[in-house]
Short mmCIF file of C-alpha atoms in Angstrom, two decimals:
data_model
loop_
_atom_site.label_atom_id
_atom_site.label_comp_id
_atom_site.label_asym_id
_atom_site.label_seq_id
_atom_site.Cartn_x
_atom_site.Cartn_y
_atom_site.Cartn_z
CA UNK A 1 9.17 255.78 82.82
CA UNK A 2 7.87 257.84 79.90
CA UNK A 3 4.65 259.12 78.35
CA UNK A 4 4.06 257.43 74.99
CA UNK A 5 0.79 259.05 73.92
CA UNK A 6 -1.44 261.95 75.03
CA UNK A 7 -5.09 262.31 73.93
CA UNK A 8 -7.21 265.35 74.78
CA UNK A 9 -10.91 266.10 74.41
CA UNK A 10 -12.34 269.56 75.17
CA UNK A 11 -9.40 270.55 77.34
CA UNK A 12 -8.86 274.33 77.39
CA UNK A 13 -8.49 275.37 73.73
CA UNK A 14 -8.34 271.81 72.36
CA UNK A 15 -11.39 270.11 70.86
CA UNK A 16 -9.31 267.02 70.13
CA UNK A 17 -5.60 266.30 70.07
CA UNK A 18 -3.59 263.11 69.85
CA UNK A 19 0.21 263.11 70.09
CA UNK A 20 2.83 260.33 70.12
CA UNK A 21 6.03 261.26 71.92
CA UNK A 22 9.75 260.64 71.77
CA UNK A 23 11.22 258.91 74.82
CA UNK A 24 13.67 261.81 75.27
CA UNK A 25 12.91 265.37 74.09
CA UNK A 26 9.53 266.66 72.90
CA UNK A 27 9.18 270.26 71.71
CA UNK A 28 5.97 272.25 71.22
CA UNK A 29 6.44 275.28 68.93
CA UNK A 30 3.85 277.97 68.24
CA UNK A 31 2.83 281.56 68.80
CA UNK A 32 1.84 282.81 72.23
CA UNK A 33 -1.72 281.77 73.01
CA UNK A 34 -1.68 278.85 70.56
CA UNK A 35 -1.98 276.19 73.28
CA UNK A 36 1.60 275.04 73.86
CA UNK A 37 1.45 275.50 77.62
CA UNK A 38 -1.97 273.81 77.74
CA UNK A 39 -0.32 270.57 76.57
CA UNK A 40 2.15 270.76 79.44
CA UNK A 41 -0.73 271.46 81.81
CA UNK A 42 -2.57 268.37 80.57
CA UNK A 43 0.49 266.25 81.34
CA UNK A 44 0.74 267.93 84.76
CA UNK A 45 -2.90 266.96 85.41
CA UNK A 46 -2.04 263.30 84.89
CA UNK A 47 0.62 263.55 87.60
CA UNK A 48 -0.98 265.81 90.22
CA UNK A 49 -4.71 265.49 89.33
CA UNK A 50 -4.96 269.29 89.03
CA UNK A 51 -3.83 272.17 86.84
CA UNK A 52 -0.53 273.96 87.44
CA UNK A 53 -2.18 277.26 86.48
CA UNK A 54 -5.93 277.16 87.21
CA UNK A 55 -7.10 275.21 90.25
CA UNK A 56 -10.80 275.52 89.31
CA UNK A 57 -11.18 272.30 87.31
CA UNK A 58 -14.39 273.21 85.52
CA UNK A 59 -12.79 276.37 84.13
CA UNK A 60 -10.43 274.11 82.16
CA UNK A 61 -13.33 272.70 80.12
CA UNK A 62 -13.35 274.10 76.56
CA UNK A 63 -15.83 276.95 76.18
CA UNK A 64 -19.26 275.65 75.17
CA UNK A 65 -18.52 272.02 76.13
CA UNK A 66 -19.72 269.95 79.09
CA UNK A 67 -16.57 268.01 79.99
CA UNK A 68 -12.87 267.54 79.39
CA UNK A 69 -10.95 264.29 79.16
CA UNK A 70 -7.19 263.75 79.36
CA UNK A 71 -5.78 260.34 78.48
CA UNK A 72 -2.16 259.32 78.91
CA UNK A 73 -0.47 256.08 77.87
CA UNK A 74 2.54 255.58 80.15
CA UNK A 75 5.34 253.06 80.05
CA UNK A 76 6.05 252.68 83.75
CA UNK A 77 8.36 249.71 83.16
CA UNK A 78 9.76 247.82 80.18
CA UNK A 79 6.82 245.43 79.85
CA UNK A 80 3.54 247.25 80.44
CA UNK A 81 1.67 250.27 79.09
CA UNK A 82 -0.55 251.89 81.70
CA UNK A 83 -3.61 253.94 80.78
CA UNK A 84 -4.37 256.97 82.91
CA UNK A 85 -7.60 258.94 82.40
CA UNK A 86 -8.78 262.18 84.00
CA UNK A 87 -12.36 263.30 83.34
CA UNK A 88 -14.15 266.42 84.57
CA UNK A 89 -17.83 266.98 83.79
CA UNK A 90 -19.72 270.16 84.64
CA UNK A 91 -21.56 269.73 87.90
CA UNK A 92 -19.77 266.47 88.75
CA UNK A 93 -16.70 265.49 90.71
CA UNK A 94 -13.43 264.83 88.94
CA UNK A 95 -12.71 261.19 88.10
CA UNK A 96 -9.26 259.64 87.77
CA UNK A 97 -8.77 256.09 86.51
CA UNK A 98 -5.69 253.90 86.24
CA UNK A 99 -6.16 251.06 83.77
CA UNK A 100 -9.95 251.64 83.87
CA UNK A 101 -10.09 251.38 87.68
CA UNK A 102 -11.27 254.54 89.43
CA UNK A 103 -9.33 255.90 92.40
CA UNK A 104 -11.29 256.16 95.64
CA UNK A 105 -9.14 259.14 96.64
CA UNK A 106 -7.23 261.36 94.22
CA UNK A 107 -4.50 261.70 96.86
CA UNK A 108 -3.70 257.99 96.43
CA UNK A 109 -2.41 258.73 92.93
CA UNK A 110 0.12 261.42 93.88
CA UNK A 111 3.66 260.14 93.45
CA UNK A 112 2.90 257.45 90.85
CA UNK A 113 3.85 259.73 87.93
CA UNK A 114 6.57 262.01 89.37
CA UNK A 115 6.94 265.26 87.47
CA UNK A 116 8.76 268.57 87.75
CA UNK A 117 7.39 271.67 86.01
CA UNK A 118 9.46 274.78 85.21
CA UNK A 119 7.33 277.77 84.23
CA UNK A 120 7.50 281.60 84.08
CA UNK A 121 5.01 281.48 86.98
CA UNK A 122 7.90 280.26 89.15
CA UNK A 123 9.16 283.86 89.30
CA UNK A 124 6.61 284.30 92.12
CA UNK A 125 9.11 282.51 94.34
CA UNK A 126 11.51 285.42 93.81
CA UNK A 127 9.10 288.35 93.87
CA UNK A 128 6.39 287.22 96.30
CA UNK A 129 6.54 287.00 100.07
CA UNK A 130 7.84 284.26 102.32
CA UNK A 131 4.55 282.32 102.24
CA UNK A 132 5.05 281.25 98.61
CA UNK A 133 8.58 280.04 99.30
CA UNK A 134 7.45 278.11 102.39
CA UNK A 135 4.61 276.53 100.40
CA UNK A 136 7.02 275.45 97.67
CA UNK A 137 9.47 273.79 100.08
CA UNK A 138 6.61 272.20 102.03
CA UNK A 139 5.05 270.83 98.83
CA UNK A 140 8.32 269.23 97.71
CA UNK A 141 8.89 267.56 101.10
CA UNK A 142 5.28 266.51 101.77
CA UNK A 143 4.76 264.95 98.34
CA UNK A 144 6.80 261.97 99.54
CA UNK A 145 6.65 262.37 103.33
CA UNK A 146 3.14 261.73 104.65
CA UNK A 147 4.19 262.31 108.29
CA UNK A 148 5.47 265.78 107.37
CA UNK A 149 2.22 266.54 105.55
CA UNK A 150 0.19 265.45 108.56
CA UNK A 151 2.30 267.63 110.86
CA UNK A 152 1.73 270.63 108.57
CA UNK A 153 -2.03 270.08 108.54
CA UNK A 154 -2.21 269.71 112.32
CA UNK A 155 0.06 272.72 112.88
CA UNK A 156 -2.26 274.91 110.81
CA UNK A 157 -5.33 273.67 112.68
CA UNK A 158 -3.82 274.40 116.09
CA UNK A 159 -2.47 277.76 114.92
CA UNK A 160 -5.99 278.68 113.79
CA UNK A 161 -7.44 277.89 117.22
CA UNK A 162 -4.66 279.78 119.03
CA UNK A 163 -5.18 282.87 116.87
CA UNK A 164 -8.94 282.65 117.30
CA UNK A 165 -8.52 282.57 121.07
CA UNK A 166 -6.18 285.59 120.99
CA UNK A 167 -8.80 287.55 119.03
CA UNK A 168 -11.54 286.54 121.48
CA UNK A 169 -9.43 287.75 124.40
CA UNK A 170 -8.90 291.11 122.65
CA UNK A 171 -12.62 291.51 121.98
CA UNK A 172 -13.58 290.63 125.56
CA UNK A 173 -10.65 292.60 127.05
CA UNK A 174 -9.63 289.56 129.06
CA UNK A 175 -6.70 287.16 128.99
CA UNK A 176 -6.24 283.57 130.15
CA UNK A 177 -2.60 282.54 129.78
CA UNK A 178 -3.32 278.93 130.77
CA UNK A 179 -5.85 278.60 127.93
CA UNK A 180 -3.22 279.76 125.41
CA UNK A 181 -0.62 277.39 126.85
CA UNK A 182 -2.91 274.42 126.14
CA UNK A 183 -2.51 275.16 122.44
CA UNK A 184 1.22 275.91 122.86
CA UNK A 185 1.81 272.42 124.26
CA UNK A 186 0.45 270.98 121.01
CA UNK A 187 1.97 273.55 118.65
CA UNK A 188 5.57 273.35 119.89
CA UNK A 189 6.36 269.68 119.12
CA UNK A 190 4.74 269.91 115.68
CA UNK A 191 6.62 273.09 114.82
CA UNK A 192 9.90 271.66 116.07
CA UNK A 193 9.55 268.58 113.85
CA UNK A 194 8.66 270.70 110.80
CA UNK A 195 11.66 272.97 111.47
CA UNK A 196 13.98 269.97 111.72
CA UNK A 197 12.68 268.45 108.46
CA UNK A 198 13.10 271.76 106.64
CA UNK A 199 16.67 272.02 107.92
CA UNK A 200 17.46 268.49 106.75
CA UNK A 201 15.88 269.16 103.36
CA UNK A 202 17.87 272.35 102.69
CA UNK A 203 21.09 270.64 103.78
CA UNK A 204 20.55 267.97 101.10
CA UNK A 205 19.01 270.28 98.51
CA UNK A 206 21.49 273.16 98.55
CA UNK A 207 24.60 271.50 97.06
CA UNK A 208 22.53 269.94 94.27
CA UNK A 209 20.96 273.32 93.51
CA UNK A 210 24.35 275.09 93.33
CA UNK A 211 25.71 272.33 91.07
CA UNK A 212 22.86 272.81 88.59
CA UNK A 213 23.15 276.61 88.67
CA UNK A 214 26.83 276.33 87.87
CA UNK A 215 25.98 274.03 84.96
CA UNK A 216 23.53 276.58 83.51
CA UNK A 217 25.52 279.76 84.15
CA UNK A 218 28.99 278.41 83.50
CA UNK A 219 30.04 279.24 87.05
CA UNK A 220 29.76 283.00 86.57
CA UNK A 221 27.93 283.74 89.83
CA UNK A 222 27.90 282.49 93.41
CA UNK A 223 24.40 281.60 94.60
CA UNK A 224 22.75 280.27 97.74
CA UNK A 225 19.53 279.56 99.63
CA UNK A 226 19.41 280.35 103.34
CA UNK A 227 16.75 278.95 105.63
CA UNK A 228 15.80 281.69 108.09
CA UNK A 229 13.88 280.71 111.22
CA UNK A 230 13.61 282.03 114.77
CA UNK A 231 13.94 278.40 115.90
CA UNK A 232 17.64 278.55 115.04
CA UNK A 233 18.13 280.55 118.25
CA UNK A 234 15.28 279.45 120.55
CA UNK A 235 13.38 276.34 121.57
CA UNK A 236 9.83 276.59 120.16
CA UNK A 237 8.18 276.45 123.59
CA UNK A 238 10.47 279.20 124.86
CA UNK A 239 9.85 281.24 121.73
CA UNK A 240 6.09 281.10 122.27
CA UNK A 241 6.53 282.01 125.91
CA UNK A 242 8.73 285.03 125.11
CA UNK A 243 6.29 286.34 122.49
CA UNK A 244 3.14 285.86 124.61
CA UNK A 245 2.65 289.55 125.42
CA UNK A 246 3.40 290.57 121.84
CA UNK A 247 0.90 287.99 120.55
CA UNK A 248 -1.69 289.24 123.02
CA UNK A 249 -1.61 292.78 121.67
CA UNK A 250 -1.14 291.74 118.02
CA UNK A 251 -4.06 289.23 118.40
CA UNK A 252 -2.24 286.57 116.40
CA UNK A 253 0.77 284.26 116.77
CA UNK A 254 3.79 286.33 115.78
CA UNK A 255 6.46 283.62 116.11
CA UNK A 256 6.75 280.11 114.72
CA UNK A 257 7.57 278.08 111.64
CA UNK A 258 4.69 279.82 109.80
CA UNK A 259 6.96 282.90 109.74
CA UNK A 260 10.05 281.15 108.35
CA UNK A 261 11.59 282.19 105.04
CA UNK A 262 13.99 280.82 102.46
CA UNK A 263 16.25 283.65 101.28
CA UNK A 264 17.63 283.61 97.72
CA UNK A 265 20.95 285.34 97.18
CA UNK A 266 23.51 285.83 94.44
CA UNK A 267 27.05 286.99 95.08
CA UNK A 268 25.96 287.46 98.71
CA UNK A 269 23.26 289.97 97.68
CA UNK A 270 19.44 289.52 97.54
CA UNK A 271 18.49 287.91 94.22
CA UNK A 272 15.27 289.94 93.97
CA UNK A 273 17.11 293.28 94.03
CA UNK A 274 20.43 292.54 92.37
CA UNK A 275 19.81 289.64 89.98
CA UNK A 276 19.06 290.28 86.29
CA UNK A 277 16.03 288.61 84.72
CA UNK A 278 18.29 286.01 83.14
CA UNK A 279 20.06 285.33 86.44
CA UNK A 280 16.75 285.04 88.28
CA UNK A 281 15.40 282.61 85.70
CA UNK A 282 18.62 280.56 85.86
CA UNK A 283 18.23 280.49 89.66
CA UNK A 284 14.66 279.17 89.45
CA UNK A 285 15.56 276.57 86.83
CA UNK A 286 18.39 275.34 89.06
CA UNK A 287 15.96 275.03 91.99
CA UNK A 288 13.58 272.94 89.89
CA UNK A 289 16.40 270.74 88.57
CA UNK A 290 17.46 270.13 92.17
CA UNK A 291 13.84 269.18 92.89
CA UNK A 292 14.12 266.73 89.98
CA UNK A 293 17.14 265.07 91.62
CA UNK A 294 15.41 264.98 95.01
CA UNK A 295 12.33 263.33 93.48
CA UNK A 296 14.37 260.85 91.43
CA UNK A 297 16.39 259.75 94.45
CA UNK A 298 13.20 259.06 96.43
CA UNK A 299 11.28 257.32 93.63
CA UNK A 300 14.22 255.41 92.19
CA UNK A 301 13.49 256.49 88.60
CA UNK A 302 13.49 259.69 86.53
CA UNK A 303 10.51 262.05 86.74
CA UNK A 304 9.07 263.79 83.69
CA UNK A 305 10.55 267.27 83.19
CA UNK A 306 8.38 270.05 81.73
CA UNK A 307 10.07 273.28 80.56
CA UNK A 308 7.66 276.06 79.65
CA UNK A 309 8.98 279.06 77.72
CA UNK A 310 12.52 278.02 78.59
CA UNK A 311 14.35 280.34 76.17
CA UNK A 312 12.79 283.60 77.37
CA UNK A 313 15.18 285.84 79.39
CA UNK A 314 18.15 283.46 78.88
CA UNK A 315 21.09 284.32 76.66
CA UNK A 316 22.16 281.84 73.97
CA UNK A 317 24.97 280.40 76.08
CA UNK A 318 22.69 279.67 79.06
CA UNK A 319 20.12 278.06 76.73
CA UNK A 320 22.77 275.82 75.22
CA UNK A 321 24.16 274.94 78.66
CA UNK A 322 20.67 274.09 79.93
CA UNK A 323 19.78 271.87 76.98
CA UNK A 324 23.11 270.06 77.12
CA UNK A 325 22.53 269.51 80.83
CA UNK A 326 19.00 268.06 80.54
CA UNK A 327 19.92 265.93 77.51
CA UNK A 328 22.28 263.85 79.65
CA UNK A 329 21.24 260.36 80.78
CA UNK A 330 20.80 261.85 84.26
CA UNK A 331 17.45 263.17 83.00
CA UNK A 332 14.62 261.26 81.37
CA UNK A 333 11.75 262.38 79.15
CA UNK A 334 11.49 266.14 78.62
CA UNK A 335 8.77 268.43 77.22
CA UNK A 336 9.70 271.95 76.05
CA UNK A 337 7.71 274.90 74.66
CA UNK A 338 8.98 277.78 72.53
CA UNK A 339 7.70 280.20 69.91
CA UNK A 340 10.17 279.07 67.19
CA UNK A 341 10.42 275.54 65.76
CA UNK A 342 13.66 276.43 63.94
CA UNK A 343 15.28 277.70 67.13
CA UNK A 344 14.21 274.57 68.99
CA UNK A 345 15.54 272.25 66.30
CA UNK A 346 18.86 274.11 66.05
CA UNK A 347 19.37 273.96 69.83
CA UNK A 348 18.20 270.36 70.25
CA UNK A 349 20.34 268.99 67.41
CA UNK A 350 23.48 270.05 69.29
CA UNK A 351 22.56 267.65 72.10
CA UNK A 352 22.48 264.60 69.77
CA UNK A 353 19.37 263.38 71.62
CA UNK A 354 16.28 261.71 70.20
CA UNK A 355 13.55 264.32 69.79
CA UNK A 356 10.18 265.22 68.33
CA UNK A 357 8.97 268.70 67.33
CA UNK A 358 5.28 269.57 67.13
CA UNK A 359 3.73 272.67 65.57
CA UNK A 360 0.89 274.09 67.69
CA UNK A 361 -1.63 276.48 66.13
CA UNK A 362 -4.86 277.52 67.88
CA UNK A 363 -5.47 274.15 69.47
CA UNK A 364 -4.33 272.14 66.44
CA UNK A 365 -1.19 269.98 66.47
CA UNK A 366 1.11 268.73 63.73
CA UNK A 367 4.20 266.54 64.04
CA UNK A 368 7.04 268.33 62.22
CA UNK A 369 10.00 266.12 63.10
CA UNK A 370 10.49 262.79 64.91
CA UNK A 371 14.12 261.65 65.27
#
């Protein structure tokens, strides 16, 4: 699978753009703010029907215009070219069409164009709290596991009702344990299944992640991801029972899979405190490359790989290692942004891959090289 052509109208800072791509590496070079990342975001839209950066669709319409349109021509197999169109008009719902046929539900499209995005925004996984890391893991699993997604949705609904009841008891200065246990009976099996799926995911994901980190860093550091959950030591029903009094006074559910975390460490120390910026970025890239493998194994073909601002914070050796790694046949079509066309070309030429380099300047595009 690869994206042959991208056409934009009134998307972010682009009035019009039309680009034909290489089947392997595609590089967008330009100053900060020129619109390089917006091209990656347009491609992301065609996969996930939303922006990676701004979830308010109408704010992605070019200033002064009434709509945006993103058109992608995809080769999903060796014989057919599929047309994918995403249109957002002010005051109207978003429309997504595949070969001129509109989707009834945008969710039905997710998974058709698998894609992995690596962006500076991923640093939130290191610096933010456990909720962001849980959301990331849950999004990777649920993208291809509808049962897991349904369990997550139902868990959150029941958790909401349980917490609401705890607050009502506090306000009325009363307590009905049996009423809480009605919600516990529904929460426990859902939470137990989610916990088990997360455990299985990390078991598969971890060795692939460490392999990719070693490929980027040259094996200089020892890294790991640890899944931390109270369910490792207690049955969920027992856990809820033990924390009942604590929950009563806290007025919310203090134990459960909604409190789990995924701890990042390097050389057996917390990555957030002891990792350099380059090491942290290498860590996040390795996580996303492991996500690439996970997605490819499920779909049976290679996802698109988007690398935004990939050179920043990495030394020359790590950059070269990364580009050599993603240029292998293991990976498919790749899109990269950087501020220097010369630096991109020098680094890409060492991989001996087919490539195209585009100059981006204030929403205007120019093809510099196509090899």
